[in-house]
Amino acid sequence: MQISFHGAAQTVTGSQHLITVNGEKILLDCGLYQGKRDEARRRNREFPFDASAVDAVVLSHAHIDHSGNIPNLVKQGFRGRVLCTTATVDLCGAMLLDSGHIQEEDVAYVNRQRKKYGEPPVEPIYTQEDASEALKYLEGIEYEKPYQLRPGITVTLYDAGHMLGSAIVALDCQPKEGRPNQRLVFTGDLGRPHVPILRDPTLLETADILLIESTYGSRTHPPMEESAEALKTIIKRTSHRGGKVIIPAFAVERTQLLVYLLNKLYHQGDLPEIPIYVDSPLAVNVTDIFRRHPECFDDETRGYILHEDPEGDVFGFRQLRYIRDVEQSKKLHTLRGPCVIISASGMAEAGRIQHHLKNNIEDPRNTVLIVGWQAPNTLGRRLVEKAPVVRIFGMEYHLEAEVVTLNGFSSHADQPGLLSWVQAFKKPPEQTFIVHGDPEAAQVLATRLRNDLGYKGVMVPSLHQNVEI
Ligand SMILES: [Zn+2]
């Protein structure tokens, strides 16, 4: 078996690992690399392998840094199956089209700049039409039902508890030449136990080869209950002073989690009588997909829907309105009085949230609530740092609103979570590869696995490194 690490190697983005076994080439994830525009374009446009030679893709989950380059793979000649859960198929239906649209918009902007300097236009990495074509290759399979990919190669997906439809991938390979079976386990992104909506990550007993994510390999999260409690306090405090709560949130997962928590507060009588708006077309589409996949919910959420939520819809309640239409979104700009507006993008770098921030951050009665990690150099990060002046659409705005950051909503396992998950293995894997983490986080996790759990053969692969096992 050979493994080549073509993305999410010593970084958290662009997940892509090529496995060659029994002469078959299987790609685990095909994510977009997200980073500086020029570097991202270069890395995403060309694959470091022949796309038409890949026999199959196994996709852990729908996040764009794991799924987002599938349309380009198809464009470059891939004609195999993309196996994933049925919820992931549905989510990719919304997210890859959205990504195609973003690629087209981005190139339109770049080409306007290029024209000024007399440079020829560039093509988008892929279009919405390419994304639509690529969706035909996705095939949904059920959790924990082994699927024979090729003679001697079986794929089984287990719930990773990270987002709707997220999976841990197990590849059971029967090598030729009478060698023993090898089980490769790829965590994808691993979730946290005891979070709302999702089941806990499935514990596995065996892995010969392990690819484990390490996003928070060196960190411990505050408990989610603390952040949920703070959400209640912040909404009450802001509405008492007549202000609005503006929440930049990713349209997928984080928005649905917030709506679920607000739904609970509403039914407990703990939510002030103020309107709540989810203003993002993608979030609206994705919430509908969540509603279609109750089989992915944990027992607590299903019990809550059956017994405690009179409307039987955890993503809807009387005070909540979803906004798809652009004119209705603009009407929110003239609203008087307290309200909550949840909008994308999650780091406030694009989308409708920028309008809501521009209209509201100069009023000290308002609150900007940050509920996710903010990358350096983003508007979200400048808000977290409480920069006195921020630029939005080229204009300067004075930050007078209260800014609160809640760090407890992460959908990734932290260091204790990762260590406790691997302890379900009856014996340590022979080889462990630490992926999907910055170098420091990956090295810290590697050290803990070696020193605390006696792991041997632990490695933090570098980009494009090829390992023979
Ligand atoms: Zn993810």
Tab-separated table of N, CA and C in Angstrom, residues 76-215:
chain	number	residue	atom	x	y	z
A	76	GLN	N	-11.253	17.224	-14.886
A	76	GLN	CA	-9.931	16.759	-15.360
A	76	GLN	C	-9.941	15.291	-15.787
A	77	GLY	N	-11.122	14.673	-15.798
A	77	GLY	CA	-11.182	13.326	-16.368
A	77	GLY	C	-11.543	12.187	-15.429
A	78	PHE	N	-11.770	12.469	-14.151
A	78	PHE	CA	-12.168	11.397	-13.218
A	78	PHE	C	-13.545	10.861	-13.604
A	79	ARG	N	-13.697	9.533	-13.659
A	79	ARG	CA	-14.986	8.952	-14.043
A	79	ARG	C	-15.436	7.842	-13.086
A	80	GLY	N	-14.862	7.805	-11.894
A	80	GLY	CA	-15.245	6.744	-10.942
A	80	GLY	C	-16.388	7.181	-10.052
A	81	ARG	N	-16.598	6.446	-8.944
A	81	ARG	CA	-17.646	6.811	-7.999
A	81	ARG	C	-17.066	7.653	-6.873
A	82	VAL	N	-17.904	8.543	-6.333
A	82	VAL	CA	-17.554	9.265	-5.104
A	82	VAL	C	-18.479	8.731	-4.019
A	83	LEU	N	-17.916	7.914	-3.122
A	83	LEU	CA	-18.747	7.311	-2.077
A	83	LEU	C	-18.784	8.205	-0.843
A	84	CYS	N	-19.967	8.378	-0.278
A	84	CYS	CA	-20.128	9.153	0.958
A	84	CYS	C	-21.501	8.816	1.520
A	85	THR	N	-21.882	9.415	2.635
A	85	THR	CA	-23.213	9.129	3.196
A	85	THR	C	-24.284	9.856	2.369
A	86	THR	N	-25.521	9.436	2.526
A	86	THR	CA	-26.599	10.072	1.744
A	86	THR	C	-26.790	11.533	2.166
A	87	ALA	N	-26.586	11.838	3.449
A	87	ALA	CA	-26.697	13.241	3.886
A	87	ALA	C	-25.599	14.083	3.226
A	88	THR	N	-24.406	13.507	3.077
A	88	THR	CA	-23.310	14.232	2.416
A	88	THR	C	-23.640	14.478	0.944
A	89	VAL	N	-24.261	13.508	0.290
A	89	VAL	CA	-24.673	13.710	-1.115
A	89	VAL	C	-25.579	14.938	-1.181
A	90	ASP	N	-26.575	15.001	-0.287
A	90	ASP	CA	-27.530	16.120	-0.318
A	90	ASP	C	-26.849	17.453	0.005
A	91	LEU	N	-25.983	17.443	1.019
A	91	LEU	CA	-25.291	18.691	1.386
A	91	LEU	C	-24.388	19.166	0.250
A	92	CYS	N	-23.688	18.230	-0.401
A	92	CYS	CA	-22.820	18.615	-1.530
A	92	CYS	C	-23.663	19.222	-2.638
A	93	GLY	N	-24.904	18.738	-2.793
A	93	GLY	CA	-25.794	19.311	-3.802
A	93	GLY	C	-25.928	20.813	-3.625
A	94	ALA	N	-26.023	21.267	-2.373
A	94	ALA	CA	-26.127	22.712	-2.119
A	94	ALA	C	-24.749	23.370	-2.107
A	95	MET	N	-23.788	22.713	-1.481
A	95	MET	CA	-22.509	23.381	-1.203
A	95	MET	C	-21.587	23.463	-2.419
A	96	LEU	N	-21.573	22.428	-3.256
A	96	LEU	CA	-20.691	22.487	-4.431
A	96	LEU	C	-21.217	23.481	-5.457
A	97	LEU	N	-22.551	23.573	-5.582
A	97	LEU	CA	-23.106	24.586	-6.489
A	97	LEU	C	-22.750	25.982	-5.986
A	98	ASP	N	-22.887	26.165	-4.680
A	98	ASP	CA	-22.527	27.456	-4.075
A	98	ASP	C	-21.045	27.756	-4.317
A	99	SER	N	-20.216	26.722	-4.174
A	99	SER	CA	-18.776	26.895	-4.381
A	99	SER	C	-18.477	27.264	-5.843
A	100	GLY	N	-19.180	26.619	-6.779
A	100	GLY	CA	-19.013	26.950	-8.204
A	100	GLY	C	-19.351	28.406	-8.460
A	101	HIS	N	-20.428	28.858	-7.820
A	101	HIS	CA	-20.842	30.255	-7.949
A	101	HIS	C	-19.751	31.190	-7.401
A	102	ILE	N	-19.189	30.830	-6.245
A	102	ILE	CA	-18.115	31.649	-5.649
A	102	ILE	C	-16.903	31.695	-6.582
A	103	GLN	N	-16.548	30.528	-7.175
A	103	GLN	CA	-15.398	30.493	-8.114
A	103	GLN	C	-15.636	31.456	-9.280
A	104	GLU	N	-16.865	31.453	-9.803
A	104	GLU	CA	-17.172	32.320	-10.947
A	104	GLU	C	-17.086	33.796	-10.551
A	105	GLU	N	-17.648	34.126	-9.385
A	105	GLU	CA	-17.632	35.514	-8.901
A	105	GLU	C	-16.205	35.999	-8.684
A	106	ASP	N	-15.406	35.102	-8.079
A	106	ASP	CA	-14.040	35.425	-7.735
A	106	ASP	C	-13.237	35.746	-9.001
A	107	VAL	N	-13.417	34.915	-10.028
A	107	VAL	CA	-12.703	35.118	-11.280
A	107	VAL	C	-13.175	36.400	-11.975
A	108	ALA	N	-14.471	36.703	-11.870
A	108	ALA	CA	-14.984	37.936	-12.476
A	108	ALA	C	-14.265	39.138	-11.861
A	109	TYR	N	-14.076	39.099	-10.541
A	109	TYR	CA	-13.372	40.180	-9.845
A	109	TYR	C	-11.909	40.256	-10.309
A	110	VAL	N	-11.250	39.084	-10.320
A	110	VAL	CA	-9.834	39.040	-10.718
A	110	VAL	C	-9.673	39.561	-12.151
A	111	ASN	N	-10.600	39.151	-13.030
A	111	ASN	CA	-10.481	39.559	-14.441
A	111	ASN	C	-10.686	41.060	-14.631
A	112	ARG	N	-11.530	41.658	-13.787
A	112	ARG	CA	-11.673	43.122	-13.864
A	112	ARG	C	-10.345	43.794	-13.549
A	113	GLN	N	-9.655	43.260	-12.533
A	113	GLN	CA	-8.339	43.793	-12.164
A	113	GLN	C	-7.335	43.579	-13.298
A	114	ARG	N	-7.355	42.356	-13.865
A	114	ARG	CA	-6.383	42.021	-14.915
A	114	ARG	C	-6.565	42.910	-16.139
A	115	LYS	N	-7.839	43.200	-16.444
A	115	LYS	CA	-8.141	44.022	-17.616
A	115	LYS	C	-7.473	45.398	-17.486
A	116	LYS	N	-7.521	45.940	-16.255
A	116	LYS	CA	-6.906	47.250	-15.996
A	116	LYS	C	-5.439	47.257	-16.395
A	117	TYR	N	-4.749	46.110	-16.190
A	117	TYR	CA	-3.324	46.029	-16.477
A	117	TYR	C	-3.056	45.384	-17.836
A	118	GLY	N	-4.107	45.230	-18.656
A	118	GLY	CA	-3.956	44.666	-19.991
A	118	GLY	C	-3.579	43.195	-19.997
A	119	GLU	N	-3.905	42.467	-18.906
A	119	GLU	CA	-3.570	41.038	-18.856
A	119	GLU	C	-4.760	40.211	-19.349
A	120	PRO	N	-4.483	39.039	-19.945
A	120	PRO	CA	-5.597	38.226	-20.455
A	120	PRO	C	-6.440	37.652	-19.302
A	121	PRO	N	-7.733	37.413	-19.540
A	121	PRO	CA	-8.585	36.892	-18.469
A	121	PRO	C	-8.209	35.465	-18.077
A	122	VAL	N	-8.553	35.071	-16.852
A	122	VAL	CA	-8.329	33.678	-16.416
A	122	VAL	C	-9.688	32.980	-16.296
A	123	GLU	N	-9.642	31.653	-16.365
A	123	GLU	CA	-10.853	30.832	-16.259
A	123	GLU	C	-11.095	30.460	-14.804
A	124	PRO	N	-12.346	30.307	-14.381
A	124	PRO	CA	-12.570	29.789	-13.018
A	124	PRO	C	-12.079	28.346	-12.908
A	125	ILE	N	-11.709	27.919	-11.709
A	125	ILE	CA	-11.259	26.534	-11.522
A	125	ILE	C	-12.381	25.591	-11.942
A	126	TYR	N	-13.596	25.954	-11.535
A	126	TYR	CA	-14.772	25.270	-12.086
A	126	TYR	C	-15.967	26.191	-11.941
A	127	THR	N	-16.999	25.885	-12.712
A	127	THR	CA	-18.202	26.717	-12.705
A	127	THR	C	-19.323	25.974	-11.971
A	128	GLN	N	-20.440	26.667	-11.820
A	128	GLN	CA	-21.615	26.026	-11.241
A	128	GLN	C	-22.050	24.836	-12.099
A	129	GLU	N	-21.898	24.991	-13.417
A	129	GLU	CA	-22.276	23.907	-14.323
A	129	GLU	C	-21.373	22.682	-14.123
A	130	ASP	N	-20.059	22.933	-13.934
A	130	ASP	CA	-19.137	21.817	-13.649
A	130	ASP	C	-19.538	21.128	-12.350
A	131	ALA	N	-19.920	21.924	-11.349
A	131	ALA	CA	-20.315	21.357	-10.055
A	131	ALA	C	-21.548	20.485	-10.224
A	132	SER	N	-22.481	20.974	-11.022
A	132	SER	CA	-23.712	20.236	-11.259
A	132	SER	C	-23.412	18.899	-11.946
A	133	GLU	N	-22.491	18.908	-12.895
A	133	GLU	CA	-22.072	17.683	-13.586
A	133	GLU	C	-21.416	16.707	-12.599
A	134	ALA	N	-20.572	17.247	-11.713
A	134	ALA	CA	-19.833	16.398	-10.767
A	134	ALA	C	-20.774	15.679	-9.800
A	135	LEU	N	-21.891	16.307	-9.483
A	135	LEU	CA	-22.822	15.708	-8.508
A	135	LEU	C	-23.337	14.347	-8.972
A	136	LYS	N	-23.316	14.122	-10.303
A	136	LYS	CA	-23.798	12.836	-10.830
A	136	LYS	C	-22.924	11.656	-10.371
A	137	TYR	N	-21.702	11.952	-9.957
A	137	TYR	CA	-20.781	10.883	-9.577
A	137	TYR	C	-20.886	10.499	-8.099
A	138	LEU	N	-21.633	11.279	-7.323
A	138	LEU	CA	-21.746	10.993	-5.889
A	138	LEU	C	-22.716	9.836	-5.647
A	139	GLU	N	-22.339	8.928	-4.771
A	139	GLU	CA	-23.203	7.792	-4.461
A	139	GLU	C	-23.291	7.639	-2.944
A	140	GLY	N	-24.502	7.722	-2.432
A	140	GLY	CA	-24.710	7.659	-0.980
A	140	GLY	C	-24.764	6.230	-0.476
A	141	ILE	N	-24.044	5.964	0.620
A	141	ILE	CA	-24.157	4.642	1.266
A	141	ILE	C	-24.472	4.860	2.742
A	142	GLU	N	-24.992	3.803	3.367
A	142	GLU	CA	-25.409	3.936	4.769
A	142	GLU	C	-24.218	3.758	5.703
A	143	TYR	N	-24.353	4.372	6.889
A	143	TYR	CA	-23.350	4.146	7.934
A	143	TYR	C	-23.303	2.653	8.286
A	144	GLU	N	-22.097	2.179	8.517
A	144	GLU	CA	-21.842	0.836	9.063
A	144	GLU	C	-22.309	-0.307	8.159
A	145	LYS	N	-22.549	-0.024	6.892
A	145	LYS	CA	-22.861	-1.099	5.925
A	145	LYS	C	-21.665	-1.247	5.000
A	146	PRO	N	-20.873	-2.322	5.165
A	146	PRO	CA	-19.679	-2.471	4.327
A	146	PRO	C	-20.055	-2.484	2.842
A	147	TYR	N	-19.242	-1.812	2.054
A	147	TYR	CA	-19.502	-1.675	0.623
A	147	TYR	C	-18.266	-2.156	-0.114
A	148	GLN	N	-18.455	-3.151	-0.979
A	148	GLN	CA	-17.286	-3.675	-1.697
A	148	GLN	C	-16.971	-2.785	-2.896
A	149	LEU	N	-15.837	-2.101	-2.773
A	149	LEU	CA	-15.440	-1.146	-3.813
A	149	LEU	C	-14.838	-1.882	-5.009
A	150	ARG	N	-13.998	-2.845	-4.691
A	150	ARG	CA	-13.340	-3.695	-5.684
A	150	ARG	C	-13.127	-5.035	-4.976
A	151	PRO	N	-12.890	-6.114	-5.724
A	151	PRO	CA	-12.560	-7.364	-5.021
A	151	PRO	C	-11.376	-7.131	-4.075
A	152	GLY	N	-11.564	-7.472	-2.801
A	152	GLY	CA	-10.469	-7.300	-1.841
A	152	GLY	C	-10.378	-5.914	-1.221
A	153	ILE	N	-11.276	-4.992	-1.573
A	153	ILE	CA	-11.271	-3.650	-0.951
A	153	ILE	C	-12.698	-3.280	-0.536
A	154	THR	N	-12.900	-3.136	0.771
A	154	THR	CA	-14.231	-2.807	1.281
A	154	THR	C	-14.181	-1.471	2.004
A	155	VAL	N	-15.207	-0.645	1.792
A	155	VAL	CA	-15.305	0.654	2.473
A	155	VAL	C	-16.443	0.594	3.474
A	156	THR	N	-16.194	1.050	4.700
A	156	THR	CA	-17.280	1.189	5.673
A	156	THR	C	-17.205	2.594	6.264
A	157	LEU	N	-18.350	3.259	6.340
A	157	LEU	CA	-18.400	4.604	6.913
A	157	LEU	C	-19.009	4.535	8.311
A	158	TYR	N	-18.394	5.224	9.250
A	158	TYR	CA	-18.906	5.305	10.624
A	158	TYR	C	-19.155	6.773	10.954
A	159	ASP	N	-20.121	7.018	11.842
A	159	ASP	CA	-20.457	8.410	12.168
A	159	ASP	C	-19.287	9.113	12.874
A	160	ALA	N	-18.866	10.258	12.316
A	160	ALA	CA	-17.751	11.014	12.908
A	160	ALA	C	-18.245	12.092	13.864
A	161	GLY	N	-19.554	12.359	13.886
A	161	GLY	CA	-20.111	13.319	14.853
A	161	GLY	C	-19.613	14.749	14.679
A	162	HIS	N	-19.209	15.106	13.477
A	162	HIS	CA	-18.596	16.424	13.231
A	162	HIS	C	-19.572	17.367	12.533
A	163	MET	N	-20.319	16.867	11.589
A	163	MET	CA	-21.388	17.625	10.928
A	163	MET	C	-22.389	16.615	10.396
A	164	LEU	N	-23.531	17.096	9.932
A	164	LEU	CA	-24.523	16.176	9.371
A	164	LEU	C	-23.875	15.324	8.283
A	165	GLY	N	-23.998	14.006	8.409
A	165	GLY	CA	-23.476	13.099	7.382
A	165	GLY	C	-21.984	12.829	7.445
A	166	SER	N	-21.282	13.399	8.429
A	166	SER	CA	-19.823	13.226	8.462
A	166	SER	C	-19.452	11.786	8.807
A	167	ALA	N	-18.351	11.327	8.206
A	167	ALA	CA	-17.983	9.923	8.376
A	167	ALA	C	-16.508	9.738	8.686
A	168	ILE	N	-16.271	8.696	9.502
A	168	ILE	CA	-14.930	8.121	9.638
A	168	ILE	C	-14.889	7.035	8.562
A	169	VAL	N	-13.794	6.964	7.805
A	169	VAL	CA	-13.710	6.005	6.703
A	169	VAL	C	-12.828	4.833	7.120
A	170	ALA	N	-13.327	3.609	6.963
A	170	ALA	CA	-12.471	2.430	7.157
A	170	ALA	C	-12.336	1.716	5.816
A	171	LEU	N	-11.096	1.484	5.404
A	171	LEU	CA	-10.820	0.708	4.178
A	171	LEU	C	-10.230	-0.631	4.614
A	172	ASP	N	-10.939	-1.696	4.330
A	172	ASP	CA	-10.407	-3.025	4.645
A	172	ASP	C	-9.841	-3.610	3.365
A	173	CYS	N	-8.525	-3.839	3.387
A	173	CYS	CA	-7.843	-4.257	2.165
A	173	CYS	C	-7.229	-5.639	2.355
A	174	GLN	N	-7.466	-6.475	1.360
A	174	GLN	CA	-6.861	-7.795	1.371
A	174	GLN	C	-5.757	-7.776	0.342
A	175	PRO	N	-4.529	-7.539	0.784
A	175	PRO	CA	-3.466	-7.446	-0.206
A	175	PRO	C	-3.260	-8.797	-0.887
A	176	LYS	N	-2.685	-8.743	-2.075
A	176	LYS	CA	-2.369	-10.003	-2.759
A	176	LYS	C	-1.153	-10.633	-2.079
A	177	GLU	N	-0.643	-11.660	-2.652
A	177	GLU	CA	0.561	-12.367	-2.162
A	177	GLU	C	0.366	-12.917	-0.762
A	178	GLY	N	-0.869	-13.265	-0.391
A	178	GLY	CA	-1.136	-13.960	0.866
A	178	GLY	C	-0.785	-13.205	2.130
A	179	ARG	N	-0.652	-11.905	2.043
A	179	ARG	CA	-0.368	-11.120	3.245
A	179	ARG	C	-1.639	-10.930	4.073
A	180	PRO	N	-1.526	-10.613	5.391
A	180	PRO	CA	-2.743	-10.424	6.199
A	180	PRO	C	-3.512	-9.172	5.775
A	181	ASN	N	-4.794	-9.131	6.155
A	181	ASN	CA	-5.630	-7.959	5.854
A	181	ASN	C	-5.079	-6.716	6.523
A	182	GLN	N	-5.310	-5.586	5.882
A	182	GLN	CA	-4.909	-4.314	6.489
A	182	GLN	C	-6.134	-3.436	6.605
A	183	ARG	N	-6.345	-2.864	7.793
A	183	ARG	CA	-7.460	-1.918	7.943
A	183	ARG	C	-6.901	-0.504	8.083
A	184	LEU	N	-7.238	0.340	7.122
A	184	LEU	CA	-6.849	1.747	7.196
A	184	LEU	C	-8.051	2.538	7.696
A	185	VAL	N	-7.845	3.338	8.735
A	185	VAL	CA	-8.928	4.186	9.263
A	185	VAL	C	-8.541	5.647	9.082
A	186	PHE	N	-9.446	6.393	8.484
A	186	PHE	CA	-9.250	7.842	8.259
A	186	PHE	C	-10.355	8.568	9.020
A	187	THR	N	-9.950	9.401	9.981
A	187	THR	CA	-10.972	10.027	10.840
A	187	THR	C	-11.800	11.080	10.104
A	188	GLY	N	-11.306	11.577	8.921
A	188	GLY	CA	-11.947	12.793	8.398
A	188	GLY	C	-11.820	13.843	9.491
A	189	ASP	N	-12.846	14.657	9.679
A	189	ASP	CA	-12.842	15.556	10.837
A	189	ASP	C	-13.636	14.873	11.940
A	190	LEU	N	-13.029	14.806	13.119
A	190	LEU	CA	-13.659	14.088	14.224
A	190	LEU	C	-14.394	15.076	15.115
A	191	GLY	N	-15.636	14.740	15.465
A	191	GLY	CA	-16.454	15.635	16.281
A	191	GLY	C	-16.218	15.465	17.778
A	192	ARG	N	-17.100	16.095	18.547
A	192	ARG	CA	-17.002	16.046	20.011
A	192	ARG	C	-18.193	15.258	20.555
A	193	PRO	N	-17.986	14.522	21.640
A	193	PRO	CA	-19.139	13.855	22.253
A	193	PRO	C	-20.065	14.872	22.934
A	194	HIS	N	-21.306	14.497	23.130
A	194	HIS	CA	-22.303	15.274	23.901
A	194	HIS	C	-22.584	16.655	23.324
A	195	VAL	N	-22.550	16.804	22.000
A	195	VAL	CA	-22.985	18.085	21.440
A	195	VAL	C	-24.395	17.910	20.891
A	196	PRO	N	-25.161	19.018	20.807
A	196	PRO	CA	-26.531	18.897	20.326
A	196	PRO	C	-26.598	18.373	18.886
A	197	ILE	N	-27.718	17.781	18.573
A	197	ILE	CA	-28.109	17.295	17.236
A	197	ILE	C	-27.361	16.022	16.827
A	198	LEU	N	-26.023	16.061	16.850
A	198	LEU	CA	-25.246	14.963	16.275
A	198	LEU	C	-24.979	13.841	17.271
A	199	ARG	N	-24.818	12.627	16.713
A	199	ARG	CA	-24.386	11.517	17.558
A	199	ARG	C	-22.907	11.686	17.913
A	200	ASP	N	-22.483	10.991	18.963
A	200	ASP	CA	-21.058	11.019	19.325
A	200	ASP	C	-20.252	10.302	18.237
A	201	PRO	N	-18.968	10.669	18.087
A	201	PRO	CA	-18.127	9.931	17.134
A	201	PRO	C	-18.111	8.434	17.481
A	202	THR	N	-18.215	7.591	16.466
A	202	THR	CA	-18.210	6.138	16.697
A	202	THR	C	-16.815	5.693	17.141
A	203	LEU	N	-16.799	4.813	18.136
A	203	LEU	CA	-15.519	4.277	18.602
A	203	LEU	C	-15.203	3.013	17.819
A	204	LEU	N	-13.981	2.889	17.356
A	204	LEU	CA	-13.579	1.708	16.592
A	204	LEU	C	-12.556	0.912	17.389
A	205	GLU	N	-12.567	-0.405	17.169
A	205	GLU	CA	-11.674	-1.247	17.963
A	205	GLU	C	-10.353	-1.559	17.275
A	206	THR	N	-10.348	-1.501	15.934
A	206	THR	CA	-9.094	-1.852	15.249
A	206	THR	C	-8.742	-0.881	14.129
A	207	ALA	N	-7.460	-0.652	14.023
A	207	ALA	CA	-6.906	0.060	12.864
A	207	ALA	C	-5.446	-0.373	12.760
A	208	ASP	N	-5.027	-0.769	11.568
A	208	ASP	CA	-3.606	-1.063	11.364
A	208	ASP	C	-2.869	0.202	10.954
A	209	ILE	N	-3.580	0.997	10.150
A	209	ILE	CA	-3.022	2.281	9.703
A	209	ILE	C	-4.042	3.343	10.050
A	210	LEU	N	-3.596	4.414	10.702
A	210	LEU	CA	-4.538	5.456	11.124
A	210	LEU	C	-4.124	6.807	10.541
A	211	LEU	N	-5.065	7.474	9.922
A	211	LEU	CA	-4.882	8.885	9.528
A	211	LEU	C	-5.801	9.684	10.424
A	212	ILE	N	-5.236	10.485	11.308
A	212	ILE	CA	-6.067	11.190	12.295
A	212	ILE	C	-5.899	12.700	12.152
A	213	GLU	N	-7.015	13.401	12.243
A	213	GLU	CA	-6.966	14.871	12.170
A	213	GLU	C	-6.395	15.442	13.474
A	214	SER	N	-5.906	16.672	13.433
A	214	SER	CA	-5.279	17.248	14.619
A	214	SER	C	-5.540	18.756	14.721
A	215	THR	N	-6.678	19.198	14.184
A	215	THR	CA	-6.984	20.640	14.193
A	215	THR	C	-6.736	21.245	15.578
